[in-house]
mmCIF file of C-alpha atoms in Angstrom:
data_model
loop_
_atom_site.group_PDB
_atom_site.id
_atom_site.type_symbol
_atom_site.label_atom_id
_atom_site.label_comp_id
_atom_site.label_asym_id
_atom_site.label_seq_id
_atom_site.Cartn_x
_atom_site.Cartn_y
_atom_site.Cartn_z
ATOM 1 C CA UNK A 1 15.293 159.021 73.054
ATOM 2 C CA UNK A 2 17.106 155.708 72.942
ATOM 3 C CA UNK A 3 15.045 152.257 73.714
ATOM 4 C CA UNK A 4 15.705 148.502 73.810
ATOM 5 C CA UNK A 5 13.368 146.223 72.639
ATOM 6 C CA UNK A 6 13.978 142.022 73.636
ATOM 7 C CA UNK A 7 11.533 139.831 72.527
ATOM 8 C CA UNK A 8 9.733 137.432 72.985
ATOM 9 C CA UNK A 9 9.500 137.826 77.095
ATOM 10 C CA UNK A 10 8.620 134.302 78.325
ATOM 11 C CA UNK A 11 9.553 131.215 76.027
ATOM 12 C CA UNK A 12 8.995 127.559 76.620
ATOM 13 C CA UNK A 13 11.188 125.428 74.181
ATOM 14 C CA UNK A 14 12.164 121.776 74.118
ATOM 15 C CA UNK A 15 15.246 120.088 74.732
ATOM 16 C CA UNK A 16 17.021 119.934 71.299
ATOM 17 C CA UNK A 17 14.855 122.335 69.497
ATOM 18 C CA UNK A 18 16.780 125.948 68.279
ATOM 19 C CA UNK A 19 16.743 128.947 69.566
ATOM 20 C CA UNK A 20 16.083 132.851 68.275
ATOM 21 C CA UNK A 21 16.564 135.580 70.717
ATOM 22 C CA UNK A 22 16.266 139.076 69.264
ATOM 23 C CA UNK A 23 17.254 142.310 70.209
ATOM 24 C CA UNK A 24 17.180 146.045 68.100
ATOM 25 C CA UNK A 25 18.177 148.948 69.771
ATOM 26 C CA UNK A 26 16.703 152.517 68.877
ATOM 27 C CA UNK A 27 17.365 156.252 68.567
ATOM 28 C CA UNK A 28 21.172 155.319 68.488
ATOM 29 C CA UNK A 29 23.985 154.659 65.842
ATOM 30 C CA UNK A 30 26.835 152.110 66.565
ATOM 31 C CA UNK A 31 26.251 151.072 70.171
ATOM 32 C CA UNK A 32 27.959 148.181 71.928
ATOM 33 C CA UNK A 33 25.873 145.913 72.025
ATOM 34 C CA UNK A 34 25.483 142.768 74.772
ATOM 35 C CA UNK A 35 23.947 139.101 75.927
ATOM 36 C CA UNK A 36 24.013 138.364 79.612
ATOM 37 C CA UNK A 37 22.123 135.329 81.324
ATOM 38 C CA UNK A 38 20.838 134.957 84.755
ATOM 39 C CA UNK A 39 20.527 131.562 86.180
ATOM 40 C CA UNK A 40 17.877 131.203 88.925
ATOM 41 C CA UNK A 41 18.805 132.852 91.762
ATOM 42 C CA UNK A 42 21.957 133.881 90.504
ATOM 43 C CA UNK A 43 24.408 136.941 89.398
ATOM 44 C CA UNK A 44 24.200 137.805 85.546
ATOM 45 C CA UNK A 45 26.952 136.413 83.318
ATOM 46 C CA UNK A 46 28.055 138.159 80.125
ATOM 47 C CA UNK A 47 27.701 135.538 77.357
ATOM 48 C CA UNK A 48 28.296 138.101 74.476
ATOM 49 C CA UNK A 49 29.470 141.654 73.527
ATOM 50 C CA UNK A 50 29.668 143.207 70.165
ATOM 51 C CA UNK A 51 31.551 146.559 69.623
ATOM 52 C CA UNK A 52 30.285 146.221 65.722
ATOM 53 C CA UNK A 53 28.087 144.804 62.500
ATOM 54 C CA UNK A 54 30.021 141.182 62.320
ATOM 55 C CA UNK A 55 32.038 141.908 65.340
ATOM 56 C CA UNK A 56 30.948 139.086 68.284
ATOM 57 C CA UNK A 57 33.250 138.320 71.046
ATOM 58 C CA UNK A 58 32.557 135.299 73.148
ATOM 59 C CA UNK A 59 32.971 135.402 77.064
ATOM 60 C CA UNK A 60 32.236 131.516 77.839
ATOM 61 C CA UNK A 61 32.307 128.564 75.606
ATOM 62 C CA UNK A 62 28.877 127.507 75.912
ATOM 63 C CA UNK A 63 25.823 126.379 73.607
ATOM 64 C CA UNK A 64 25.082 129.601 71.878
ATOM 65 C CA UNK A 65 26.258 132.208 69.752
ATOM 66 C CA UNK A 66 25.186 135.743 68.697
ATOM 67 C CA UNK A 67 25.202 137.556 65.329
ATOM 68 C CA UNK A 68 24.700 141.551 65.054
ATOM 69 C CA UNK A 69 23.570 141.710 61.185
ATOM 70 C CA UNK A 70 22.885 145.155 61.369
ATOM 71 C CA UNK A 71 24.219 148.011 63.832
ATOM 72 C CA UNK A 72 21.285 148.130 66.446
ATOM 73 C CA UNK A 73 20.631 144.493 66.361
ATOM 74 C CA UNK A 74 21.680 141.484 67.973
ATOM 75 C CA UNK A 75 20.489 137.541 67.620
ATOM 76 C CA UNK A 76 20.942 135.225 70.202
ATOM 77 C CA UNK A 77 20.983 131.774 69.046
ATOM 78 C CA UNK A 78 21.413 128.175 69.302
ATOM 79 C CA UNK A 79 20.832 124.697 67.070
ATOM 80 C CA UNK A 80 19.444 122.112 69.823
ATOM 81 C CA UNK A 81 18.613 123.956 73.473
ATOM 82 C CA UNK A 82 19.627 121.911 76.544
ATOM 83 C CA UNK A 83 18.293 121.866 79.913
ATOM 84 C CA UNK A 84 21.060 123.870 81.354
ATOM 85 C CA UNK A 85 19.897 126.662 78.811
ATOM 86 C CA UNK A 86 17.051 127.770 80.672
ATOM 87 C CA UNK A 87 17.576 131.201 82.157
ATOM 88 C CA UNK A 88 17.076 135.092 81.776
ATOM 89 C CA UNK A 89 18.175 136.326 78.993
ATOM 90 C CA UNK A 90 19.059 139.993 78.886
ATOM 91 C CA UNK A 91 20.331 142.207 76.016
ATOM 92 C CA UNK A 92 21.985 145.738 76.837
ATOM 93 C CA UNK A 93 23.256 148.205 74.640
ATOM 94 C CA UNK A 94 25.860 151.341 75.603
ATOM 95 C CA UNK A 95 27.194 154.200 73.797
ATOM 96 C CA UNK A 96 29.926 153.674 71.465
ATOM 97 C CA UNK A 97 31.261 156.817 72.471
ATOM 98 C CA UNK A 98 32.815 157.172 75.822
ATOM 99 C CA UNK A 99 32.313 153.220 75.953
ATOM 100 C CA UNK A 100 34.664 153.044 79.244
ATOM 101 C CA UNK A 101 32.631 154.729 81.578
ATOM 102 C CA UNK A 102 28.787 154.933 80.236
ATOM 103 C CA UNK A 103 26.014 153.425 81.165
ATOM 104 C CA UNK A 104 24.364 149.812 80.186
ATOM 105 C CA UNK A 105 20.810 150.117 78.974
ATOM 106 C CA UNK A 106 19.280 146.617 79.611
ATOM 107 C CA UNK A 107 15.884 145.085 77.665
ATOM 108 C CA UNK A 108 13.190 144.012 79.693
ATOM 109 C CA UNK A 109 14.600 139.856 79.157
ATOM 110 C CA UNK A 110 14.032 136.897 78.128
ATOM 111 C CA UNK A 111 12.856 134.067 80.495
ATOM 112 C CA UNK A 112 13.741 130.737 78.810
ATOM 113 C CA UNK A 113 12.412 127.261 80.394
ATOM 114 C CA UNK A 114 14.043 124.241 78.420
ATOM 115 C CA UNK A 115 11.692 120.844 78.956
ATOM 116 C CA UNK Z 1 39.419 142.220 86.272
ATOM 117 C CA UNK Z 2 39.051 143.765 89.450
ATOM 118 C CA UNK Z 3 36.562 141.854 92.289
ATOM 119 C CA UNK Z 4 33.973 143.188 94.166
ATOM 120 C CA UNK Z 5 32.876 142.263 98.185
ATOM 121 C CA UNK Z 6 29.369 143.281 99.190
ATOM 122 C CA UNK Z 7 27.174 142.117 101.614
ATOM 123 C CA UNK Z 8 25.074 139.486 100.727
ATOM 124 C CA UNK Z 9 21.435 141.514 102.288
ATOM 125 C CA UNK Z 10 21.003 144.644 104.137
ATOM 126 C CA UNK Z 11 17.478 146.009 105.649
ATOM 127 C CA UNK Z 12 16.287 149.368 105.701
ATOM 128 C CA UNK Z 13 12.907 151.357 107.078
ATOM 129 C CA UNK Z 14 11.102 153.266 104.968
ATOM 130 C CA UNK Z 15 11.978 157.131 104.751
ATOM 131 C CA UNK Z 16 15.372 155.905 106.554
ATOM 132 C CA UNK Z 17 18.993 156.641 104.664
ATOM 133 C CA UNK Z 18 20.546 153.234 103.095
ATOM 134 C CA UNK Z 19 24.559 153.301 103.112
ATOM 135 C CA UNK Z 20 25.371 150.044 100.720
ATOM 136 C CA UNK Z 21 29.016 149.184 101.406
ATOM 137 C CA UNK Z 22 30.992 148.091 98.007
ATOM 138 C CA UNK Z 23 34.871 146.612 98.467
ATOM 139 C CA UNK Z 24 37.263 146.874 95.435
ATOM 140 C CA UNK Z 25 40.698 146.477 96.517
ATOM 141 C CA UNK Z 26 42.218 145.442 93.213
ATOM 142 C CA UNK Z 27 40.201 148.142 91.274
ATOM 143 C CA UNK Z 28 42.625 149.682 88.368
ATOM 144 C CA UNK Z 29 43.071 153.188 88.468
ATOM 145 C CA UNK Z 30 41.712 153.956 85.115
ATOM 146 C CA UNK Z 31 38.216 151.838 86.565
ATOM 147 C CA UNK Z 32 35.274 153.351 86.703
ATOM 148 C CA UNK Z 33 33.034 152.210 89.585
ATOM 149 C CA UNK Z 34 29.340 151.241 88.433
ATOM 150 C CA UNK Z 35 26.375 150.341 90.497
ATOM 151 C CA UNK Z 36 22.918 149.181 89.674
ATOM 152 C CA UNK Z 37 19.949 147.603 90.995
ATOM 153 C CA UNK Z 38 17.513 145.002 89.726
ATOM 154 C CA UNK Z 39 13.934 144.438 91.112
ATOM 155 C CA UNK Z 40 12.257 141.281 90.428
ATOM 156 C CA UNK Z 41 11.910 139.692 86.875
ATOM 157 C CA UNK Z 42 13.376 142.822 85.345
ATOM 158 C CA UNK Z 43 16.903 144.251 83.747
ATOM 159 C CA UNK Z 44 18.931 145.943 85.805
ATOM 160 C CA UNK Z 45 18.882 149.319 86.226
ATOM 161 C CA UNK Z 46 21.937 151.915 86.212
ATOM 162 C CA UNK Z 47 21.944 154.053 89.317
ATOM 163 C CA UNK Z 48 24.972 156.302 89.404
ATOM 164 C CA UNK Z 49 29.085 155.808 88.877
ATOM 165 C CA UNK Z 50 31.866 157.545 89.229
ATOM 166 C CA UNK Z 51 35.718 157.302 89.426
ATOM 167 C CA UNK Z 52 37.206 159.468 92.352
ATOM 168 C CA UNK Z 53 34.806 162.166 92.976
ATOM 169 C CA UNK Z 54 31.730 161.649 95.017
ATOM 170 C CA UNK Z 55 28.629 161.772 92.677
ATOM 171 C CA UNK Z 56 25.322 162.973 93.644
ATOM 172 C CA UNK Z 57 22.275 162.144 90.819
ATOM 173 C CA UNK Z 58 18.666 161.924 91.589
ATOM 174 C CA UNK Z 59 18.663 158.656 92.161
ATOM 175 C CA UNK Z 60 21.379 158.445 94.646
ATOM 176 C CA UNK Z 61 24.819 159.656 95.948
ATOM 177 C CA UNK Z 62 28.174 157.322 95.325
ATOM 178 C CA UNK Z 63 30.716 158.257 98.022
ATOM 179 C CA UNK Z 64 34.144 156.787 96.782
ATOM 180 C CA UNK Z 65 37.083 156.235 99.241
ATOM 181 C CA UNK Z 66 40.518 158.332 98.548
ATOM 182 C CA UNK Z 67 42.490 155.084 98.038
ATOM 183 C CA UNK Z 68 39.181 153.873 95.614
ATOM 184 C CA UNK Z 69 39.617 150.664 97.467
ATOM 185 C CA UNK Z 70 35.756 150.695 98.534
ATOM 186 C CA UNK Z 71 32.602 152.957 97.715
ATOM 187 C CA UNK Z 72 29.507 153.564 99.473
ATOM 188 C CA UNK Z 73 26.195 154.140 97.686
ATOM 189 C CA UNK Z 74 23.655 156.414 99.503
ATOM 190 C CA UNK Z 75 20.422 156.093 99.045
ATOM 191 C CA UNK Z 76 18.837 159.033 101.242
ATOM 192 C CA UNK Z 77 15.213 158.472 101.973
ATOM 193 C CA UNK Z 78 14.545 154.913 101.401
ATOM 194 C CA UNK Z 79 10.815 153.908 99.885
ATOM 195 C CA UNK Z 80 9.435 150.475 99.081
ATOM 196 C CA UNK Z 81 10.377 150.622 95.710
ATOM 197 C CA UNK Z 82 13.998 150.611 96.430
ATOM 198 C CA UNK Z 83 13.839 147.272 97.343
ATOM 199 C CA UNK Z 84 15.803 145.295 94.989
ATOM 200 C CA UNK Z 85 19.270 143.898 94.260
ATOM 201 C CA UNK Z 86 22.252 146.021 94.349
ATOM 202 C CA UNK Z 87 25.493 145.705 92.155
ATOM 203 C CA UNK Z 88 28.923 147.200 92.565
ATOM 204 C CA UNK Z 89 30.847 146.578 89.142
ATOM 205 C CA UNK Z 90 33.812 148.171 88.248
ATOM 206 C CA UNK Z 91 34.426 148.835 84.736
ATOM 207 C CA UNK Z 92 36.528 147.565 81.926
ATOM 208 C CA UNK Z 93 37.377 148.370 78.345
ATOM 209 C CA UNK Z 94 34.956 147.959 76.196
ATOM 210 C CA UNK Z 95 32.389 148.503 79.043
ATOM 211 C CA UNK Z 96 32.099 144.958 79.752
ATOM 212 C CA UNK Z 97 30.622 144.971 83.404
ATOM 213 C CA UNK Z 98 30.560 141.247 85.298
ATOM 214 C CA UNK Z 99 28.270 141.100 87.913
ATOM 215 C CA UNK Z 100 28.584 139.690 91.187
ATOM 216 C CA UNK Z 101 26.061 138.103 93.511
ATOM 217 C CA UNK Z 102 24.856 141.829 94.841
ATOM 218 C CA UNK Z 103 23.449 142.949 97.965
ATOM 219 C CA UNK Z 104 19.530 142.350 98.331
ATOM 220 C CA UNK Z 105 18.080 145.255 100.119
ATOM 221 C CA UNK Z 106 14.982 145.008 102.325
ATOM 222 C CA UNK Z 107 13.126 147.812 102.917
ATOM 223 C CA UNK Z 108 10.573 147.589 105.527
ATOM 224 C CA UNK Z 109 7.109 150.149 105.695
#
């Protein structure tokens, strides 16, 4: 069977200091892979989506950016975290095949706090 | 890509059926319609989609209007641990699902 695994699950980081989110994916060859972020008390927003190794597209211009080095996994990163950074982080993965209509898997996320 | 209208909380009793309203007037007609839920510091959760046909899973039913302009999700016997966030998200190429605000559902013992 297929799993997610997101770690770490809590993070404390300081302003200015990088960032390393990482996500593998298992029991599954060439999924879509994705970054979403939930603000406090907010909706999720898609911050990344990768259909490929190499291939990253970026939904909003922001202080991140993602790499997928290998085809079940996916790095969330930045150089120098700001405030607005903290958040849940989630990364989801979804068959390749039949892309428009399957289901996202999410991790269990992220939860960021930028001092 | 298409928007969504839900309400922003619903309540339910326990054992009671749940009937969470989802309005997608500018849906495409190629869109599937996707909803999940999210329960406290966790992902979310797919429940159930479809695309014109009602869908029954064992989770819940989706019951999807003729014109696809709105969708209801059923949930049949509501317990405790339904209680939790509810998303109506239609889809898009390269299954990139945005997520709206969500309806928070309250069930009550």
């Amino acid at each position: 069977s297929q799993t997610i695994h997101q770690w770490p699950a809590t993070l404390v980081q300081p302003v200015g200091s990088p960032l390393s989110l990482e996500c593998t994916v298992e029991g599954t060859s060439n999924p879509n892979l994705y970054w979403y972020r939930q603000a406090a008390g907010r909706g999720l927003q898609l911050l990344f989506y990768s259909v490929g190794i190499g291939q990253i597209s970026s939904e909003v211009p922001q202080n991140l950016s993602a790499s997928r080095p290998q085809d079940r996994q996916f790095i969330l990163s930045s150089k120098k975290l700001l405030l607005s950074d903290s958040g849940f982080y989630l990364c989801a993965w979804k068959g390749s095949i039949g892309a428009y209509n399957s289901p996202l898997h999410f991790g269990n996320g992220t939860r960021l706090t930028v001092t | 890509d298409a928007k969504t209208t839900q309400p922003n909380s619903m309540e339910s009793n326990e054992e009671e059926p749940v009937h969470l309203p989802c309005n997608h007037s500018t849906i495409s007609g190629t869109d599937y319609i996707h909803w999940y839920r999210q329960l406290p510091s966790q992902g979310p959760e797919y429940v159930i989609h479809g695309l014109t046909s009602n869908v029954n899973n064992r989770m819940a039913s989706l019951a999807i209007a003729e014109d696809r302009k709105s969708s209801t999700l059923i949930l049949h016997r509501a317990t405790l641990r339904d209680a939790a966030v509810y998303y109506c998200i239609p889809g898009t190429s390269y299954g990139k699902l945005t997520f709206g605000q969500g309806t928070i559902l309250t069930v009550h013992p």
